[in-house]
CSV table of N, CA and C in Angstrom, one decimal:
chain,number,residue,atom,x,y,z
A,12,MET,N,18.8,-7.7,-8.6
A,12,MET,CA,18.2,-7.0,-7.5
A,12,MET,C,18.8,-7.5,-6.2
A,13,SER,N,19.0,-6.6,-5.2
A,13,SER,CA,19.7,-7.0,-4.0
A,13,SER,C,18.8,-7.8,-3.1
A,14,ASP,N,19.4,-8.4,-2.1
A,14,ASP,CA,18.7,-9.3,-1.2
A,14,ASP,C,17.7,-8.5,-0.3
A,15,GLY,N,18.0,-7.3,0.1
A,15,GLY,CA,17.2,-6.5,1.0
A,15,GLY,C,16.1,-5.7,0.3
A,16,PRO,N,15.3,-5.0,1.1
A,16,PRO,CA,14.3,-4.1,0.5
A,16,PRO,C,14.9,-3.0,-0.4
A,17,GLU,N,14.2,-2.5,-1.4
A,17,GLU,CA,14.7,-1.5,-2.3
A,17,GLU,C,14.8,-0.1,-1.6
A,18,PHE,N,14.0,0.1,-0.6
A,18,PHE,CA,14.0,1.4,0.0
A,18,PHE,C,14.2,1.3,1.5
A,19,SER,N,15.4,0.7,1.8
A,19,SER,CA,15.7,0.4,3.2
A,19,SER,C,16.4,1.6,3.9
A,20,HIS,N,15.8,1.9,5.1
A,20,HIS,CA,16.3,2.9,6.0
A,20,HIS,C,16.1,2.5,7.4
A,21,VAL,N,17.2,1.8,7.9
A,21,VAL,CA,17.1,1.2,9.2
A,21,VAL,C,17.3,2.2,10.3
A,22,VAL,N,16.5,2.1,11.4
A,22,VAL,CA,16.6,2.9,12.6
A,22,VAL,C,16.9,2.0,13.7
A,23,LYS,N,17.9,2.4,14.5
A,23,LYS,CA,18.3,1.6,15.7
A,23,LYS,C,17.5,2.2,16.9
A,24,LEU,N,17.0,1.3,17.7
A,24,LEU,CA,16.3,1.8,18.9
A,24,LEU,C,17.1,2.7,19.8
A,25,SER,N,18.4,2.3,19.8
A,25,SER,CA,19.4,3.1,20.7
A,25,SER,C,19.5,4.5,20.2
A,26,GLU,N,19.1,4.8,19.0
A,26,GLU,CA,19.2,6.2,18.5
A,26,GLU,C,18.0,7.1,18.9
A,27,LEU,N,17.0,6.4,19.4
A,27,LEU,CA,15.8,7.1,19.7
A,27,LEU,C,15.9,7.6,21.2
A,28,GLY,N,15.6,8.8,21.4
A,28,GLY,CA,15.6,9.4,22.8
A,28,GLY,C,14.2,9.5,23.3
A,29,SER,N,14.0,10.3,24.3
A,29,SER,CA,12.6,10.5,24.9
A,29,SER,C,11.9,11.5,24.1
A,30,LYS,N,12.5,12.4,23.3
A,30,LYS,CA,11.9,13.4,22.6
A,30,LYS,C,11.5,12.9,21.2
A,31,PRO,N,10.4,13.4,20.6
A,31,PRO,CA,10.1,13.0,19.2
A,31,PRO,C,11.2,13.3,18.2
A,32,ARG,N,11.3,12.4,17.3
A,32,ARG,CA,12.3,12.6,16.2
A,32,ARG,C,11.6,12.7,14.9
A,33,THR,N,11.8,13.8,14.2
A,33,THR,CA,11.2,14.0,12.9
A,33,THR,C,12.2,13.9,11.8
A,34,GLY,N,11.7,13.6,10.6
A,34,GLY,CA,12.6,13.4,9.5
A,34,GLY,C,11.8,13.3,8.1
A,35,LYS,N,12.6,13.3,7.1
A,35,LYS,CA,12.1,13.2,5.7
A,35,LYS,C,12.9,12.1,5.0
A,36,LEU,N,12.2,11.3,4.2
A,36,LEU,CA,12.8,10.3,3.3
A,36,LEU,C,12.3,10.5,1.9
A,37,SER,N,13.2,10.4,0.9
A,37,SER,CA,12.8,10.4,-0.5
A,37,SER,C,13.5,9.3,-1.2
A,38,ALA,N,12.8,8.6,-2.0
A,38,ALA,CA,13.4,7.5,-2.8
A,38,ALA,C,14.1,8.0,-4.0
A,39,ASN,N,15.3,7.5,-4.3
A,39,ASN,CA,16.0,7.9,-5.5
A,39,ASN,C,15.4,7.1,-6.7
A,40,ALA,N,15.9,7.4,-7.8
A,40,ALA,CA,15.4,6.8,-9.1
A,40,ALA,C,15.5,5.3,-9.0
A,41,ASP,N,16.6,4.7,-8.6
A,41,ASP,CA,16.8,3.2,-8.5
A,41,ASP,C,15.8,2.6,-7.5
A,42,GLU,N,15.6,3.3,-6.4
A,42,GLU,CA,14.7,2.8,-5.4
A,42,GLU,C,13.2,2.8,-5.9
A,43,CYS,N,12.9,3.9,-6.6
A,43,CYS,CA,11.6,4.0,-7.3
A,43,CYS,C,11.4,2.9,-8.3
A,44,ARG,N,12.4,2.7,-9.1
A,44,ARG,CA,12.3,1.6,-10.1
A,44,ARG,C,12.2,0.2,-9.5
A,45,GLY,N,12.9,0.0,-8.4
A,45,GLY,CA,12.8,-1.3,-7.7
A,45,GLY,C,11.4,-1.5,-7.1
A,46,LEU,N,10.9,-0.5,-6.5
A,46,LEU,CA,9.6,-0.6,-5.9
A,46,LEU,C,8.5,-0.8,-6.9
A,47,ALA,N,8.6,-0.1,-8.0
A,47,ALA,CA,7.6,-0.2,-9.1
A,47,ALA,C,7.6,-1.7,-9.6
A,48,GLU,N,8.8,-2.2,-9.8
A,48,GLU,CA,8.9,-3.6,-10.2
A,48,GLU,C,8.3,-4.6,-9.2
A,49,ARG,N,8.6,-4.4,-7.9
A,49,ARG,CA,8.0,-5.3,-6.9
A,49,ARG,C,6.5,-5.2,-6.8
A,50,PHE,N,6.0,-4.0,-6.9
A,50,PHE,CA,4.6,-3.7,-6.8
A,50,PHE,C,3.8,-3.9,-8.1
A,51,ASP,N,4.5,-4.3,-9.2
A,51,ASP,CA,3.9,-4.5,-10.5
A,51,ASP,C,3.2,-3.2,-11.0
A,52,LEU,N,3.9,-2.1,-10.9
A,52,LEU,CA,3.5,-0.8,-11.4
A,52,LEU,C,4.3,-0.4,-12.6
A,53,PRO,N,3.7,0.3,-13.6
A,53,PRO,CA,4.5,0.7,-14.7
A,53,PRO,C,5.6,1.7,-14.3
A,54,LYS,N,5.4,2.5,-13.3
A,54,LYS,CA,6.4,3.5,-12.9
A,54,LYS,C,6.0,4.1,-11.6
A,55,ILE,N,7.1,4.4,-10.8
A,55,ILE,CA,6.9,5.3,-9.6
A,55,ILE,C,7.9,6.4,-9.9
A,56,THR,N,7.4,7.6,-10.1
A,56,THR,CA,8.2,8.8,-10.4
A,56,THR,C,8.8,9.4,-9.1
A,57,SER,N,8.0,9.4,-8.0
A,57,SER,CA,8.6,9.9,-6.8
A,57,SER,C,7.9,9.2,-5.6
A,58,LEU,N,8.6,9.2,-4.5
A,58,LEU,CA,8.1,8.7,-3.2
A,58,LEU,C,8.8,9.5,-2.1
A,59,ASN,N,8.0,10.3,-1.4
A,59,ASN,CA,8.5,11.1,-0.3
A,59,ASN,C,7.7,10.9,0.9
A,60,ALA,N,8.4,11.0,2.0
A,60,ALA,CA,7.7,10.8,3.3
A,60,ALA,C,8.2,11.8,4.3
A,61,THR,N,7.3,12.3,5.1
A,61,THR,CA,7.7,13.1,6.3
A,61,THR,C,7.2,12.3,7.5
A,62,TYR,N,8.0,12.2,8.6
A,62,TYR,CA,7.6,11.3,9.7
A,62,TYR,C,8.0,11.9,11.0
A,63,THR,N,7.4,11.3,12.1
A,63,THR,CA,7.8,11.5,13.4
A,63,THR,C,7.9,10.1,14.1
A,64,LEU,N,9.0,9.9,14.8
A,64,LEU,CA,9.1,8.7,15.7
A,64,LEU,C,9.1,9.2,17.1
A,65,GLN,N,8.2,8.5,17.9
A,65,GLN,CA,8.1,8.9,19.3
A,65,GLN,C,8.2,7.6,20.2
A,66,ASN,N,9.2,7.5,21.0
A,66,ASN,CA,9.4,6.4,21.9
A,66,ASN,C,8.3,6.3,23.0
A,67,GLY,N,7.7,5.2,23.1
A,67,GLY,CA,6.7,5.0,24.1
A,67,GLY,C,7.0,3.9,25.1
A,68,ASP,N,6.1,3.6,26.0
A,68,ASP,CA,6.4,2.6,27.0
A,68,ASP,C,6.6,1.2,26.4
A,69,GLU,N,5.6,0.8,25.6
A,69,GLU,CA,5.6,-0.6,25.1
A,69,GLU,C,5.8,-0.6,23.5
A,70,ARG,N,5.7,0.6,22.9
A,70,ARG,CA,5.8,0.7,21.5
A,70,ARG,C,6.3,2.0,21.1
A,71,ILE,N,6.7,2.1,19.8
A,71,ILE,CA,7.2,3.3,19.2
A,71,ILE,C,6.2,3.8,18.2
A,72,SER,N,5.8,5.0,18.3
A,72,SER,CA,4.8,5.6,17.4
A,72,SER,C,5.6,6.1,16.2
A,73,PHE,N,5.2,5.7,15.0
A,73,PHE,CA,5.7,6.1,13.7
A,73,PHE,C,4.6,6.7,12.9
A,74,THR,N,4.5,8.0,12.8
A,74,THR,CA,3.4,8.7,12.1
A,74,THR,C,4.0,9.6,11.1
A,75,GLY,N,3.1,9.9,10.1
A,75,GLY,CA,3.6,10.8,9.1
A,75,GLY,C,2.7,10.8,7.8
A,76,ARG,N,3.3,11.2,6.7
A,76,ARG,CA,2.6,11.3,5.5
A,76,ARG,C,3.5,10.9,4.3
A,77,ILE,N,2.9,10.1,3.4
A,77,ILE,CA,3.7,9.7,2.2
A,77,ILE,C,3.0,10.5,1.0
A,78,GLU,N,3.8,10.8,0.1
A,78,GLU,CA,3.4,11.5,-1.1
A,78,GLU,C,4.1,10.8,-2.3
A,79,SER,N,3.4,10.3,-3.3
A,79,SER,CA,4.0,9.6,-4.4
A,79,SER,C,3.2,9.9,-5.7
A,80,ASP,N,4.0,10.1,-6.7
A,80,ASP,CA,3.5,10.2,-8.1
A,80,ASP,C,3.9,8.9,-8.8
A,81,LEU,N,2.9,8.2,-9.3
A,81,LEU,CA,3.2,6.9,-9.9
A,81,LEU,C,2.2,6.6,-11.0
A,82,GLN,N,2.4,5.5,-11.7
A,82,GLN,CA,1.4,5.1,-12.7
A,82,GLN,C,0.9,3.7,-12.3
A,83,GLN,N,-0.4,3.5,-12.6
A,83,GLN,CA,-1.1,2.2,-12.4
A,83,GLN,C,-1.7,1.8,-13.7
A,84,LEU,N,-2.0,0.5,-13.8
A,84,LEU,CA,-2.7,0.0,-15.0
A,84,LEU,C,-4.1,-0.1,-14.7
A,85,CYS,N,-4.9,0.4,-15.6
A,85,CYS,CA,-6.4,0.4,-15.4
A,85,CYS,C,-6.9,-1.0,-15.4
A,86,SER,N,-7.7,-1.4,-14.5
A,86,SER,CA,-8.2,-2.8,-14.4
A,86,SER,C,-9.2,-3.1,-15.5
A,87,VAL,N,-9.7,-2.1,-16.2
A,87,VAL,CA,-10.7,-2.3,-17.3
A,87,VAL,C,-10.0,-2.3,-18.6
A,88,THR,N,-9.2,-1.2,-18.9
A,88,THR,CA,-8.6,-1.0,-20.2
A,88,THR,C,-7.2,-1.6,-20.3
A,89,GLY,N,-6.5,-1.7,-19.2
A,89,GLY,CA,-5.1,-2.2,-19.2
A,89,GLY,C,-4.1,-1.0,-19.5
A,90,GLU,N,-4.7,0.2,-19.7
A,90,GLU,CA,-3.8,1.3,-20.0
A,90,GLU,C,-3.2,1.9,-18.7
A,91,SER,N,-2.0,2.4,-18.9
A,91,SER,CA,-1.3,3.1,-17.8
A,91,SER,C,-1.8,4.5,-17.6
A,92,PHE,N,-2.0,4.9,-16.4
A,92,PHE,CA,-2.5,6.2,-16.1
A,92,PHE,C,-1.8,6.8,-14.8
A,93,GLN,N,-1.7,8.1,-14.8
A,93,GLN,CA,-1.0,8.8,-13.7
A,93,GLN,C,-1.9,8.8,-12.4
A,94,VAL,N,-1.2,8.6,-11.3
A,94,VAL,CA,-1.9,8.6,-10.0
A,94,VAL,C,-1.0,9.5,-9.0
A,95,ARG,N,-1.7,10.3,-8.3
A,95,ARG,CA,-1.0,11.1,-7.3
A,95,ARG,C,-1.5,10.7,-5.9
A,96,MET,N,-0.7,10.0,-5.2
A,96,MET,CA,-1.0,9.4,-3.9
A,96,MET,C,-0.6,10.4,-2.7
A,97,ARG,N,-1.5,10.6,-1.8
A,97,ARG,CA,-1.2,11.3,-0.6
A,97,ARG,C,-1.9,10.5,0.5
A,98,GLU,N,-1.1,10.0,1.5
A,98,GLU,CA,-1.6,9.1,2.5
A,98,GLU,C,-0.9,9.3,3.8
A,99,ASN,N,-1.7,9.6,4.8
A,99,ASN,CA,-1.2,9.6,6.2
A,99,ASN,C,-1.1,8.2,6.7
A,100,PHE,N,-0.1,8.1,7.6
A,100,PHE,CA,0.1,6.8,8.3
A,100,PHE,C,0.3,6.9,9.8
A,101,ASP,N,-0.1,5.9,10.5
A,101,ASP,CA,0.1,5.8,11.9
A,101,ASP,C,0.4,4.4,12.2
A,102,ILE,N,1.7,4.1,12.5
A,102,ILE,CA,2.2,2.7,12.6
A,102,ILE,C,2.7,2.6,14.0
A,103,ALA,N,2.4,1.5,14.7
A,103,ALA,CA,3.0,1.1,16.0
A,103,ALA,C,4.1,0.1,15.7
A,104,VAL,N,5.3,0.5,16.3
A,104,VAL,CA,6.5,-0.4,16.1
A,104,VAL,C,6.6,-1.1,17.5
A,105,VAL,N,6.6,-2.5,17.4
A,105,VAL,CA,6.5,-3.3,18.6
A,105,VAL,C,7.6,-4.4,18.5
A,106,PRO,N,8.0,-5.0,19.6
A,106,PRO,CA,8.9,-6.1,19.6
A,106,PRO,C,8.3,-7.3,18.7
A,107,LYS,N,9.2,-8.0,18.0
A,107,LYS,CA,8.8,-9.1,17.2
A,107,LYS,C,8.1,-10.2,18.1
A,108,LEU,N,7.0,-10.6,17.7
A,108,LEU,CA,6.2,-11.6,18.5
A,108,LEU,C,6.7,-12.9,18.2
A,109,GLU,N,6.9,-13.7,19.3
A,109,GLU,CA,7.4,-15.0,19.2
A,109,GLU,C,6.1,-15.9,19.4
A,110,ILE,N,5.7,-16.6,18.3
A,110,ILE,CA,4.5,-17.4,18.3
A,110,ILE,C,5.0,-18.9,18.3
A,111,GLU,N,4.6,-19.6,19.4
A,111,GLU,CA,4.9,-21.0,19.5
A,111,GLU,C,3.9,-21.8,18.7
A,112,GLY,N,4.4,-22.8,17.9
A,112,GLY,CA,3.5,-23.7,17.2
A,112,GLY,C,3.0,-22.9,16.0
A,113,THR,N,3.0,-23.6,14.8
A,113,THR,CA,2.5,-22.9,13.6
A,113,THR,C,1.1,-23.2,13.3
A,114,ASP,N,0.5,-24.1,14.1
A,114,ASP,CA,-0.9,-24.5,13.8
A,114,ASP,C,-1.9,-23.6,14.4
A,115,GLU,N,-1.5,-22.7,15.3
A,115,GLU,CA,-2.4,-21.8,15.9
A,115,GLU,C,-2.9,-20.7,15.0
A,116,GLU,N,-4.2,-20.4,15.0
A,116,GLU,CA,-4.8,-19.4,14.2
A,116,GLU,C,-4.8,-18.1,15.0
A,117,ILE,N,-4.4,-17.0,14.4
A,117,ILE,CA,-4.3,-15.7,15.1
A,117,ILE,C,-5.3,-14.8,14.5
A,118,GLU,N,-6.1,-14.2,15.4
A,118,GLU,CA,-7.0,-13.2,14.9
A,118,GLU,C,-6.4,-11.8,15.1
A,119,LEU,N,-6.6,-10.9,14.1
A,119,LEU,CA,-6.1,-9.6,14.2
A,119,LEU,C,-7.3,-8.6,14.2
A,120,SER,N,-7.2,-7.6,15.1
A,120,SER,CA,-8.2,-6.6,15.1
A,120,SER,C,-7.8,-5.5,14.1
A,121,GLU,N,-8.6,-4.6,13.9
A,121,GLU,CA,-8.3,-3.5,12.9
A,121,GLU,C,-7.1,-2.7,13.4
A,122,ASP,N,-7.0,-2.6,14.7
A,122,ASP,CA,-5.8,-1.9,15.3
A,122,ASP,C,-4.5,-2.6,15.1
A,123,ASP,N,-4.5,-3.9,14.8
A,123,ASP,CA,-3.3,-4.7,14.6
A,123,ASP,C,-2.8,-4.6,13.2
A,124,CYS,N,-3.5,-4.0,12.3
A,124,CYS,CA,-3.1,-4.0,10.9
A,124,CYS,C,-1.9,-3.0,10.6
A,125,ASP,N,-1.7,-2.0,11.4
A,125,ASP,CA,-0.7,-1.0,11.1
A,125,ASP,C,0.4,-1.2,12.2
A,126,ILE,N,1.0,-2.4,12.2
A,126,ILE,CA,2.1,-2.7,13.1
A,126,ILE,C,3.3,-3.2,12.4
A,127,VAL,N,4.5,-2.7,12.8
A,127,VAL,CA,5.7,-3.1,12.3
A,127,VAL,C,6.5,-3.7,13.5
A,128,GLU,N,7.1,-4.8,13.3
A,128,GLU,CA,7.9,-5.4,14.4
A,128,GLU,C,9.3,-5.1,14.2
A,129,TYR,N,10.0,-4.9,15.4
A,129,TYR,CA,11.4,-4.7,15.3
A,129,TYR,C,12.1,-5.9,15.9
A,130,GLU,N,13.3,-6.1,15.4
A,130,GLU,CA,14.1,-7.3,15.8
A,130,GLU,C,15.6,-6.8,16.0
A,131,ASN,N,16.3,-7.4,16.9
A,131,ASN,CA,17.7,-7.1,17.1
A,131,ASN,C,17.9,-5.6,17.3
A,132,GLY,N,16.9,-4.9,18.0
A,132,GLY,CA,17.1,-3.5,18.4
A,132,GLY,C,17.0,-2.5,17.2
A,133,GLN,N,16.4,-2.9,16.1
A,133,GLN,CA,16.2,-2.1,14.9
A,133,GLN,C,15.0,-2.4,14.1
A,134,PHE,N,14.6,-1.4,13.3
A,134,PHE,CA,13.5,-1.6,12.3
A,134,PHE,C,13.7,-0.8,11.1
A,135,ASP,N,13.1,-1.1,10.0
A,135,ASP,CA,13.3,-0.4,8.7
A,135,ASP,C,12.1,0.5,8.4
A,136,ILE,N,12.3,1.8,8.6
A,136,ILE,CA,11.2,2.7,8.3
A,136,ILE,C,11.0,2.9,6.8
A,137,GLY,N,12.0,2.7,6.0
A,137,GLY,CA,11.9,2.8,4.5
A,137,GLY,C,10.9,1.7,4.0
A,138,GLU,N,11.1,0.5,4.5
A,138,GLU,CA,10.3,-0.6,4.1
A,138,GLU,C,8.8,-0.4,4.6
A,139,ALA,N,8.7,0.1,5.8
A,139,ALA,CA,7.3,0.4,6.4
A,139,ALA,C,6.6,1.4,5.5
A,140,ILE,N,7.4,2.4,5.0
A,140,ILE,CA,6.8,3.4,4.1
A,140,ILE,C,6.4,2.8,2.8
A,141,ALA,N,7.3,1.9,2.2
A,141,ALA,CA,7.0,1.2,1.0
A,141,ALA,C,5.7,0.4,1.1
A,142,GLN,N,5.6,-0.3,2.2
A,142,GLN,CA,4.4,-1.2,2.4
A,142,GLN,C,3.2,-0.3,2.6
A,143,THR,N,3.3,0.8,3.2
A,143,THR,CA,2.2,1.7,3.4
A,143,THR,C,1.7,2.2,2.0
A,144,LEU,N,2.7,2.5,1.1
A,144,LEU,CA,2.3,2.9,-0.2
A,144,LEU,C,1.6,1.8,-0.9
A,145,TYR,N,2.1,0.6,-0.8
A,145,TYR,CA,1.5,-0.5,-1.5
A,145,TYR,C,0.0,-0.8,-1.0
A,146,LEU,N,-0.2,-0.7,0.3
A,146,LEU,CA,-1.5,-0.9,0.8
A,146,LEU,C,-2.5,0.2,0.5
A,147,ALA,N,-2.0,1.4,0.2
A,147,ALA,CA,-2.8,2.5,-0.2
A,147,ALA,C,-3.2,2.5,-1.7
A,148,LEU,N,-2.6,1.6,-2.5
A,148,LEU,CA,-2.9,1.5,-3.9
A,148,LEU,C,-4.3,1.0,-4.1
A,149,ASP,N,-5.1,1.5,-5.0
A,149,ASP,CA,-6.4,1.0,-5.4
A,149,ASP,C,-6.2,-0.4,-6.0
A,150,PRO,N,-6.8,-1.4,-5.4
A,150,PRO,CA,-6.6,-2.8,-6.0
A,150,PRO,C,-7.3,-3.0,-7.3
A,151,PHE,N,-8.3,-2.1,-7.7
A,151,PHE,CA,-9.0,-2.2,-9.0
A,151,PHE,C,-9.0,-0.8,-9.6
A,152,PRO,N,-7.8,-0.3,-10.0
A,152,PRO,CA,-7.8,1.1,-10.4
A,152,PRO,C,-8.5,1.3,-11.8
A,153,ARG,N,-9.2,2.4,-11.9
A,153,ARG,CA,-10.0,2.7,-13.1
A,153,ARG,C,-9.4,4.0,-13.7
A,154,GLY,N,-8.8,3.8,-14.9
A,154,GLY,CA,-8.2,5.0,-15.6
A,154,GLY,C,-9.3,5.8,-16.3
A,155,PRO,N,-8.8,6.9,-16.9
A,155,PRO,CA,-9.8,7.9,-17.5
A,155,PRO,C,-10.7,7.3,-18.6
A,156,ASN,N,-10.3,6.2,-19.3
A,156,ASN,CA,-11.1,5.6,-20.4
A,156,ASN,C,-11.9,4.4,-19.9
A,157,ALA,N,-11.9,4.1,-18.6
A,157,ALA,CA,-12.6,2.9,-18.2
A,157,ALA,C,-14.1,3.0,-18.4
A,158,ASP,N,-14.7,4.1,-18.0
A,158,ASP,CA,-16.1,4.2,-18.1
A,158,ASP,C,-16.6,4.1,-19.5
A,159,ALA,N,-15.9,4.7,-20.5
A,159,ALA,CA,-16.3,4.7,-21.9
A,159,ALA,C,-16.2,3.3,-22.4
A,160,LEU,N,-15.1,2.5,-22.1
A,160,LEU,CA,-15.0,1.2,-22.6
A,160,LEU,C,-16.0,0.3,-21.9
A,161,ALA,N,-16.3,0.5,-20.6
A,161,ALA,CA,-17.3,-0.3,-19.9
A,161,ALA,C,-18.7,-0.2,-20.6
A,162,ARG,N,-19.1,1.1,-20.9
A,162,ARG,CA,-20.4,1.3,-21.6
A,162,ARG,C,-20.4,0.7,-23.0
A,163,GLU,N,-19.3,0.7,-23.6
A,163,GLU,CA,-19.2,0.2,-25.0
A,163,GLU,C,-19.3,-1.4,-25.0
A,164,VAL,N,-18.6,-2.0,-24.1
A,164,VAL,CA,-18.4,-3.5,-24.1
A,164,VAL,C,-19.4,-4.2,-23.2
A,165,LEU,N,-19.6,-3.7,-22.0
A,165,LEU,CA,-20.3,-4.4,-21.0
A,165,LEU,C,-21.8,-4.1,-21.2
A,166,LYS,N,-22.6,-5.1,-20.7
A,166,LYS,CA,-24.1,-5.0,-20.8
A,166,LYS,C,-24.6,-4.2,-19.6
A,167,THR,N,-25.8,-3.7,-19.8
A,167,THR,CA,-26.4,-3.0,-18.6
A,167,THR,C,-26.8,-4.1,-17.6
A,168,GLU,N,-27.2,-3.7,-16.4
A,168,GLU,CA,-27.6,-4.6,-15.4
A,168,GLU,C,-28.8,-5.5,-15.8
A,169,GLU,N,-29.7,-4.8,-16.5
A,169,GLU,CA,-30.9,-5.6,-17.0
A,169,GLU,C,-30.5,-6.6,-18.0
A,170,GLU,N,-29.6,-6.3,-18.9
A,170,GLU,CA,-29.2,-7.2,-20.0
A,170,GLU,C,-28.3,-8.4,-19.3
A,171,ALA,N,-27.6,-8.1,-18.3
A,171,ALA,CA,-26.6,-9.0,-17.8
A,171,ALA,C,-27.3,-9.9,-16.7
A,172,GLY,N,-28.4,-9.4,-16.1
A,172,GLY,CA,-29.0,-10.1,-15.0
A,172,GLY,C,-29.6,-11.4,-15.3
A,173,PRO,N,-30.1,-12.1,-14.3
A,173,PRO,CA,-30.6,-13.5,-14.5
A,173,PRO,C,-31.8,-13.6,-15.5
A,174,PHE,N,-32.6,-12.5,-15.6
A,174,PHE,CA,-33.7,-12.5,-16.5
A,174,PHE,C,-33.5,-11.8,-17.8
A,175,GLY,N,-32.2,-11.4,-18.0
A,175,GLY,CA,-31.8,-10.7,-19.3
A,175,GLY,C,-32.0,-11.6,-20.5
A,176,ALA,N,-31.7,-12.9,-20.4
A,176,ALA,CA,-31.9,-13.8,-21.6
A,176,ALA,C,-33.4,-14.0,-21.9
A,177,LEU,N,-34.2,-14.1,-20.8
A,177,LEU,CA,-35.6,-14.2,-21.0
A,177,LEU,C,-36.2,-12.9,-21.6
A,178,ALA,N,-35.8,-11.8,-21.2
A,178,ALA,CA,-36.2,-10.5,-21.8
A,178,ALA,C,-35.9,-10.5,-23.2
A,179,ALA,N,-34.7,-10.9,-23.6
A,179,ALA,CA,-34.2,-10.9,-25.0
A,179,ALA,C,-35.1,-11.8,-25.8
A,180,LEU,N,-35.5,-13.0,-25.3
A,180,LEU,CA,-36.4,-13.9,-26.0
A,180,LEU,C,-37.8,-13.3,-26.2
A,181,LYS,N,-38.3,-12.7,-25.2
A,181,LYS,CA,-39.6,-12.0,-25.2
A,181,LYS,C,-39.6,-11.0,-26.3
A,182,THR,N,-38.5,-10.2,-26.4
A,182,THR,CA,-38.5,-9.1,-27.4
A,182,THR,C,-38.5,-9.8,-28.8
A,183,LYS,N,-37.8,-10.9,-29.0
A,183,LYS,CA,-37.7,-11.6,-30.3
A,183,LYS,C,-39.0,-12.1,-30.7
A,184,LYS,N,-39.8,-12.7,-29.7
A,184,LYS,CA,-41.1,-13.3,-30.0
A,184,LYS,C,-42.1,-12.2,-30.5
A,185,SER,N,-42.1,-11.0,-29.9
A,185,SER,CA,-43.1,-10.0,-30.2
A,185,SER,C,-43.0,-9.5,-31.6
């Protein structure tokens, strides 16, 4: 695997004018394979993005939509299943923050979560799209057979709750 991101598409700030710039990006088979490996997914079949870049006073607006067909592993059964992702994004591209001292704790607001920093007059929109895809993934995906297995193997709330053992003893005594 290379040293850089699998889906790298660098934009130089000097290329951005005052008018919005629109575009499309699509990951090729090798990029999809590399991203699937990094994100621990069985497969990414496709990753496409449409976007708009708009230069602002203190930040660059990077908005658009990603569409991806991929496979995830069910958190209950471990089986691979197909997922179709459609996700809008709204990212602020800002200068890299220089933070003095590593002992300081930094609090982030909800607005700070979709920020990409640029450095040396450039930023990577491909990597921002890849990270957006990763953050949009369900952290506990449930495949089509999850509910059936859960009903078969797992106990009901009453059976699993703190008084479940007492209820079972009561039933045995009767």
